[in-house]
Amino acid sequence: MTRRWSLQTRLMVTIIGIVAFIIAMVAFATSAILGQILQDNLDAKLETTRQEIGQTLVRMQFPPSSSVITAADVLSEGWQQPGTVLLMQSIGGGTPTGAYVEEPGDVRELSDEQISELIDAVNQPGTTSVSISGGGESRDSALQTQSHVAIVGTSLSELRATIAQIITTVAIVTTGGLLLLGIVIAIVIRRGLRPLRTVADTASRVAAMPMDQGAVTIAELSAARLHRGGLSSTITSR
């Protein structure tokens, strides 16, 4: 037979459950909002990078030259944030070239497989999150000049790390808050129900006495009245 929970346990579980649900919803909403703000900031930074690369590409067209301009040439022309990705191709045709910034001043070319994956992923206007083998995930946007079409991207690793840190911090704070809340609620409920438990204990002792073996003592009746009075004042004060 399953033992029923006590009144104190039911009150604690109910109150803590409701508060825990509210705190969890607030934590989830806060993490989602902060994540969206960080992504919006990343998109703004990507737009700035896209414009700068477009200007660099236009500037490199003059004076006209017969040499082919590659993505690595463009990224090496000026300082770019580590994690910046560039894929470009001449409007007149030709082989697409791609490169990314590993560290400041360290520009590396994309492999043919990575270039193919990037072209297949960015097939619509606007900003898109793309994951390529060996290169992680990036936020990419299309770019077109008079001479080239290009895809400009920036790494999402920093954004992912920041969001993970936010979620971890929120989870730790929420867990600590729930533990502290549970302790406080337990203390308050135990104190609030103490008169009721005393009356119940006294009533149980009186009911357990064999009526044919003696009457209830004056001290026990006085104790019962005293605890009942304490319970009434407790309830009235609440």
mmCIF file of C-alpha atoms in Angstrom:
data_model
loop_
_atom_site.group_PDB
_atom_site.id
_atom_site.type_symbol
_atom_site.label_atom_id
_atom_site.label_comp_id
_atom_site.label_asym_id
_atom_site.label_seq_id
_atom_site.Cartn_x
_atom_site.Cartn_y
_atom_site.Cartn_z
ATOM 1 C CA MET A 1 0.000 0.000 0.000
ATOM 2 C CA THR A 2 1.410 3.363 -1.024
ATOM 3 C CA ARG A 3 1.960 5.794 1.833
ATOM 4 C CA ARG A 4 0.272 9.148 1.310
ATOM 5 C CA TRP A 5 2.376 12.280 1.425
ATOM 6 C CA SER A 6 2.021 14.478 4.467
ATOM 7 C CA LEU A 7 0.383 17.889 4.242
ATOM 8 C CA GLN A 8 3.787 19.542 4.662
ATOM 9 C CA THR A 9 5.301 17.525 1.810
ATOM 10 C CA ARG A 10 2.383 18.273 -0.527
ATOM 11 C CA LEU A 11 2.598 21.994 0.199
ATOM 12 C CA MET A 12 6.352 22.065 -0.385
ATOM 13 C CA VAL A 13 6.166 20.100 -3.636
ATOM 14 C CA THR A 14 3.328 22.276 -4.974
ATOM 15 C CA ILE A 15 4.913 25.629 -4.133
ATOM 16 C CA ILE A 16 8.423 24.682 -5.231
ATOM 17 C CA GLY A 17 7.067 23.109 -8.434
ATOM 18 C CA ILE A 18 5.149 26.256 -9.413
ATOM 19 C CA VAL A 19 8.061 28.571 -8.632
ATOM 20 C CA ALA A 20 10.532 26.263 -10.409
ATOM 21 C CA PHE A 21 8.366 26.284 -13.546
ATOM 22 C CA ILE A 22 8.180 30.088 -13.536
ATOM 23 C CA ILE A 23 11.938 30.468 -13.005
ATOM 24 C CA ALA A 24 12.692 27.916 -15.747
ATOM 25 C CA MET A 25 10.459 29.788 -18.224
ATOM 26 C CA VAL A 26 12.111 33.113 -17.352
ATOM 27 C CA ALA A 27 15.583 31.567 -17.724
ATOM 28 C CA PHE A 28 14.664 30.013 -21.079
ATOM 29 C CA ALA A 29 13.197 33.285 -22.384
ATOM 30 C CA THR A 30 16.235 35.248 -21.168
ATOM 31 C CA SER A 31 18.666 32.869 -22.883
ATOM 32 C CA ALA A 32 16.663 32.986 -26.122
ATOM 33 C CA ILE A 33 16.505 36.798 -26.106
ATOM 34 C CA LEU A 34 20.229 37.187 -25.381
ATOM 35 C CA GLY A 35 21.051 34.622 -28.077
ATOM 36 C CA GLN A 36 18.988 36.552 -30.617
ATOM 37 C CA ILE A 37 20.653 39.834 -29.636
ATOM 38 C CA LEU A 38 24.098 38.273 -30.090
ATOM 39 C CA GLN A 39 23.114 36.897 -33.491
ATOM 40 C CA ASP A 40 21.776 40.299 -34.574
ATOM 41 C CA ASN A 41 25.092 41.859 -33.548
ATOM 42 C CA LEU A 42 26.951 39.188 -35.521
ATOM 43 C CA ASP A 43 24.801 39.898 -38.595
ATOM 44 C CA ALA A 44 25.592 43.606 -38.275
ATOM 45 C CA LYS A 45 29.302 42.803 -38.083
ATOM 46 C CA LEU A 46 28.947 40.515 -41.103
ATOM 47 C CA GLU A 47 27.302 43.294 -43.079
ATOM 48 C CA THR A 48 30.186 45.627 -42.232
ATOM 49 C CA THR A 49 32.703 42.978 -43.309
ATOM 50 C CA ARG A 50 30.764 42.388 -46.530
ATOM 51 C CA GLN A 51 30.865 46.080 -47.417
ATOM 52 C CA GLU A 52 34.581 46.348 -46.632
ATOM 53 C CA ILE A 53 35.421 43.332 -48.791
ATOM 54 C CA GLY A 54 33.269 44.714 -51.597
ATOM 55 C CA GLN A 55 35.143 47.997 -51.483
ATOM 56 C CA THR A 56 38.487 46.182 -51.402
ATOM 57 C CA LEU A 57 37.487 44.073 -54.400
ATOM 58 C CA VAL A 58 36.458 47.131 -56.400
ATOM 59 C CA ARG A 59 39.664 48.939 -55.476
ATOM 60 C CA MET A 60 41.786 45.987 -56.599
ATOM 61 C CA GLN A 61 40.276 46.210 -60.100
ATOM 62 C CA PHE A 62 42.168 49.446 -60.774
ATOM 63 C CA PRO A 63 44.343 49.734 -62.579
ATOM 64 C CA PRO A 64 43.028 46.898 -64.758
ATOM 65 C CA SER A 65 45.265 43.852 -64.817
ATOM 66 C CA SER A 66 45.287 40.528 -66.615
ATOM 67 C CA SER A 67 46.115 38.659 -63.404
ATOM 68 C CA VAL A 68 43.323 36.736 -61.711
ATOM 69 C CA ILE A 69 42.279 38.057 -58.313
ATOM 70 C CA THR A 70 41.652 35.258 -55.816
ATOM 71 C CA ALA A 71 39.806 35.204 -52.488
ATOM 72 C CA ALA A 72 43.115 34.866 -50.667
ATOM 73 C CA ASP A 73 44.387 38.036 -52.411
ATOM 74 C CA VAL A 74 41.348 40.015 -51.241
ATOM 75 C CA LEU A 75 41.544 38.819 -47.623
ATOM 76 C CA SER A 76 45.284 39.527 -47.559
ATOM 77 C CA GLU A 77 44.791 43.064 -48.816
ATOM 78 C CA GLY A 78 43.558 44.398 -45.492
ATOM 79 C CA TRP A 79 43.023 43.292 -41.886
ATOM 80 C CA GLN A 80 40.090 40.967 -41.416
ATOM 81 C CA GLN A 81 38.605 39.398 -38.305
ATOM 82 C CA PRO A 82 39.784 35.790 -37.688
ATOM 83 C CA GLY A 83 37.103 33.425 -38.924
ATOM 84 C CA THR A 84 36.208 35.564 -41.959
ATOM 85 C CA VAL A 85 35.369 33.420 -45.008
ATOM 86 C CA LEU A 86 35.344 34.559 -48.643
ATOM 87 C CA LEU A 87 34.284 32.665 -51.745
ATOM 88 C CA MET A 88 34.324 34.522 -55.067
ATOM 89 C CA GLN A 89 34.064 33.990 -58.802
ATOM 90 C CA SER A 90 34.364 36.281 -61.809
ATOM 91 C CA ILE A 91 31.078 37.225 -63.458
ATOM 92 C CA GLY A 92 32.634 36.265 -66.795
ATOM 93 C CA GLY A 93 33.156 32.717 -65.518
ATOM 94 C CA GLY A 94 36.207 30.950 -64.298
ATOM 95 C CA THR A 95 37.088 28.789 -61.341
ATOM 96 C CA PRO A 96 35.733 29.955 -57.979
ATOM 97 C CA THR A 97 38.313 30.551 -55.278
ATOM 98 C CA GLY A 98 37.844 30.539 -51.532
ATOM 99 C CA ALA A 99 39.854 31.419 -48.447
ATOM 100 C CA TYR A 100 39.421 32.129 -44.745
ATOM 101 C CA VAL A 101 41.343 33.984 -42.053
ATOM 102 C CA GLU A 102 42.759 31.536 -39.495
ATOM 103 C CA GLU A 103 44.609 34.149 -37.458
ATOM 104 C CA PRO A 104 45.429 37.832 -38.085
ATOM 105 C CA GLY A 105 47.680 37.810 -41.137
ATOM 106 C CA ASP A 106 47.213 34.059 -41.700
ATOM 107 C CA VAL A 107 44.966 33.526 -44.747
ATOM 108 C CA ARG A 108 44.346 29.951 -45.890
ATOM 109 C CA GLU A 109 42.640 28.694 -49.024
ATOM 110 C CA LEU A 110 39.482 26.584 -48.924
ATOM 111 C CA SER A 111 39.588 23.114 -50.410
ATOM 112 C CA ASP A 112 37.526 22.216 -53.485
ATOM 113 C CA GLU A 113 35.168 20.220 -51.232
ATOM 114 C CA GLN A 114 34.617 23.167 -48.907
ATOM 115 C CA ILE A 115 34.023 25.500 -51.857
ATOM 116 C CA SER A 116 31.426 23.115 -53.276
ATOM 117 C CA GLU A 117 29.644 22.819 -49.921
ATOM 118 C CA LEU A 118 29.577 26.580 -49.512
ATOM 119 C CA ILE A 119 28.155 27.152 -53.010
ATOM 120 C CA ASP A 120 25.436 24.527 -52.444
ATOM 121 C CA ALA A 121 24.470 25.987 -49.057
ATOM 122 C CA VAL A 122 24.245 29.666 -50.006
ATOM 123 C CA ASN A 123 21.607 29.510 -52.716
ATOM 124 C CA GLN A 124 19.297 32.278 -51.538
ATOM 125 C CA PRO A 125 19.548 36.003 -50.764
ATOM 126 C CA GLY A 126 20.019 37.154 -47.203
ATOM 127 C CA THR A 127 22.061 35.687 -44.394
ATOM 128 C CA THR A 128 22.468 31.947 -43.929
ATOM 129 C CA SER A 129 24.237 29.727 -41.395
ATOM 130 C CA VAL A 130 26.498 27.252 -43.184
ATOM 131 C CA SER A 131 28.548 24.338 -41.859
ATOM 132 C CA ILE A 132 31.413 23.040 -44.002
ATOM 133 C CA SER A 133 33.662 20.081 -43.337
ATOM 134 C CA GLY A 134 36.845 21.022 -41.492
ATOM 135 C CA GLY A 135 35.873 24.680 -41.327
ATOM 136 C CA GLY A 136 33.179 24.765 -38.663
ATOM 137 C CA GLU A 137 29.995 26.801 -38.955
ATOM 138 C CA SER A 138 29.791 30.293 -40.364
ATOM 139 C CA ARG A 139 27.216 33.008 -40.979
ATOM 140 C CA ASP A 140 27.273 33.854 -44.693
ATOM 141 C CA SER A 141 25.861 36.506 -46.997
ATOM 142 C CA ALA A 142 26.016 36.972 -50.773
ATOM 143 C CA LEU A 143 27.906 39.862 -52.401
ATOM 144 C CA GLN A 144 28.022 41.081 -55.978
ATOM 145 C CA THR A 145 30.178 43.738 -57.636
ATOM 146 C CA GLN A 146 30.529 44.753 -61.280
ATOM 147 C CA SER A 147 33.170 42.103 -61.801
ATOM 148 C CA HIS A 148 32.565 39.342 -59.229
ATOM 149 C CA VAL A 149 29.980 37.451 -57.279
ATOM 150 C CA ALA A 150 31.047 36.405 -53.809
ATOM 151 C CA ILE A 151 29.977 34.861 -50.524
ATOM 152 C CA VAL A 152 31.240 36.514 -47.342
ATOM 153 C CA GLY A 153 31.027 34.737 -43.998
ATOM 154 C CA THR A 154 32.128 35.000 -40.392
ATOM 155 C CA SER A 155 32.701 32.201 -37.906
ATOM 156 C CA LEU A 156 29.969 31.254 -35.445
ATOM 157 C CA SER A 157 32.339 29.640 -32.933
ATOM 158 C CA GLU A 158 32.560 32.720 -30.712
ATOM 159 C CA LEU A 159 28.788 33.187 -30.799
ATOM 160 C CA ARG A 160 28.170 29.524 -29.915
ATOM 161 C CA ALA A 161 30.685 29.701 -27.056
ATOM 162 C CA THR A 162 29.072 32.846 -25.646
ATOM 163 C CA ILE A 163 25.567 31.360 -25.817
ATOM 164 C CA ALA A 164 26.785 28.163 -24.141
ATOM 165 C CA GLN A 165 28.349 30.249 -21.365
ATOM 166 C CA ILE A 166 25.111 32.187 -20.886
ATOM 167 C CA ILE A 167 23.042 28.991 -20.691
ATOM 168 C CA THR A 168 25.486 27.445 -18.198
ATOM 169 C CA THR A 169 25.438 30.546 -16.001
ATOM 170 C CA VAL A 170 21.635 30.752 -16.071
ATOM 171 C CA ALA A 171 21.346 27.044 -15.230
ATOM 172 C CA ILE A 172 23.735 27.352 -12.252
ATOM 173 C CA VAL A 173 22.002 30.461 -10.898
ATOM 174 C CA THR A 174 18.562 28.889 -11.377
ATOM 175 C CA THR A 175 19.573 25.663 -9.628
ATOM 176 C CA GLY A 176 21.128 27.547 -6.718
ATOM 177 C CA GLY A 177 18.047 29.753 -6.418
ATOM 178 C CA LEU A 178 15.726 26.742 -6.356
ATOM 179 C CA LEU A 179 17.783 25.026 -3.649
ATOM 180 C CA LEU A 180 17.755 28.165 -1.487
ATOM 181 C CA LEU A 181 14.048 28.634 -2.147
ATOM 182 C CA GLY A 182 13.336 25.021 -1.174
ATOM 183 C CA ILE A 183 15.148 25.458 2.155
ATOM 184 C CA VAL A 184 13.296 28.704 2.946
ATOM 185 C CA ILE A 185 9.905 27.230 2.022
ATOM 186 C CA ALA A 186 10.581 24.115 4.105
ATOM 187 C CA ILE A 187 11.422 26.236 7.162
ATOM 188 C CA VAL A 188 8.374 28.476 6.748
ATOM 189 C CA ILE A 189 5.962 25.579 6.248
ATOM 190 C CA ARG A 190 7.380 23.575 9.171
ATOM 191 C CA ARG A 191 6.991 26.555 11.492
ATOM 192 C CA GLY A 192 3.530 27.336 10.202
ATOM 193 C CA LEU A 193 2.289 23.765 10.675
ATOM 194 C CA ARG A 194 3.951 23.206 14.058
ATOM 195 C CA PRO A 195 0.791 24.017 16.137
ATOM 196 C CA LEU A 196 -1.294 21.754 13.926
ATOM 197 C CA ARG A 197 1.165 18.869 14.338
ATOM 198 C CA THR A 198 1.155 19.352 18.121
ATOM 199 C CA VAL A 199 -2.646 19.209 18.274
ATOM 200 C CA ALA A 200 -2.649 16.154 16.023
ATOM 201 C CA ASP A 201 -0.079 14.395 18.226
ATOM 202 C CA THR A 202 -2.060 15.179 21.370
ATOM 203 C CA ALA A 203 -5.270 13.946 19.780
ATOM 204 C CA SER A 204 -3.546 10.747 18.676
ATOM 205 C CA ARG A 205 -2.308 10.084 22.225
ATOM 206 C CA VAL A 206 -5.756 10.715 23.702
ATOM 207 C CA ALA A 207 -7.439 8.482 21.125
ATOM 208 C CA ALA A 208 -4.950 5.698 21.817
ATOM 209 C CA MET A 209 -5.739 5.589 25.552
ATOM 210 C CA PRO A 210 -8.047 2.733 26.636
ATOM 211 C CA MET A 211 -11.096 4.483 28.046
ATOM 212 C CA ASP A 212 -11.724 1.685 30.546
ATOM 213 C CA GLN A 213 -8.262 2.052 32.119
ATOM 214 C CA GLY A 214 -8.380 5.622 33.201
ATOM 215 C CA ALA A 215 -9.357 9.113 32.190
ATOM 216 C CA VAL A 216 -7.319 11.712 30.405
ATOM 217 C CA THR A 217 -5.196 13.725 32.820
ATOM 218 C CA ILE A 218 -5.744 17.397 33.476
ATOM 219 C CA ALA A 219 -2.214 18.142 32.194
ATOM 220 C CA GLU A 220 -2.929 16.517 28.830
ATOM 221 C CA LEU A 221 -6.229 18.387 28.440
ATOM 222 C CA SER A 222 -4.492 21.668 29.347
ATOM 223 C CA ALA A 223 -1.754 20.946 26.809
ATOM 224 C CA ALA A 224 -4.354 20.242 24.126
ATOM 225 C CA ARG A 225 -6.174 23.514 24.901
ATOM 226 C CA LEU A 226 -2.911 25.431 24.908
ATOM 227 C CA HIS A 227 -1.815 24.070 21.517
ATOM 228 C CA ARG A 228 -5.291 24.572 20.092
ATOM 229 C CA GLY A 229 -5.160 28.209 21.199
ATOM 230 C CA GLY A 230 -1.749 28.599 19.569
ATOM 231 C CA LEU A 231 -3.086 27.133 16.355
ATOM 232 C CA SER A 232 -6.066 29.504 16.368
ATOM 233 C CA SER A 233 -3.852 32.541 16.877
ATOM 234 C CA THR A 234 -1.502 31.296 14.131
ATOM 235 C CA ILE A 235 -4.361 30.893 11.661
ATOM 236 C CA THR A 236 -5.872 34.274 12.657
ATOM 237 C CA SER A 237 -2.515 36.033 12.206
ATOM 238 C CA ARG A 238 -2.275 34.599 8.679
#
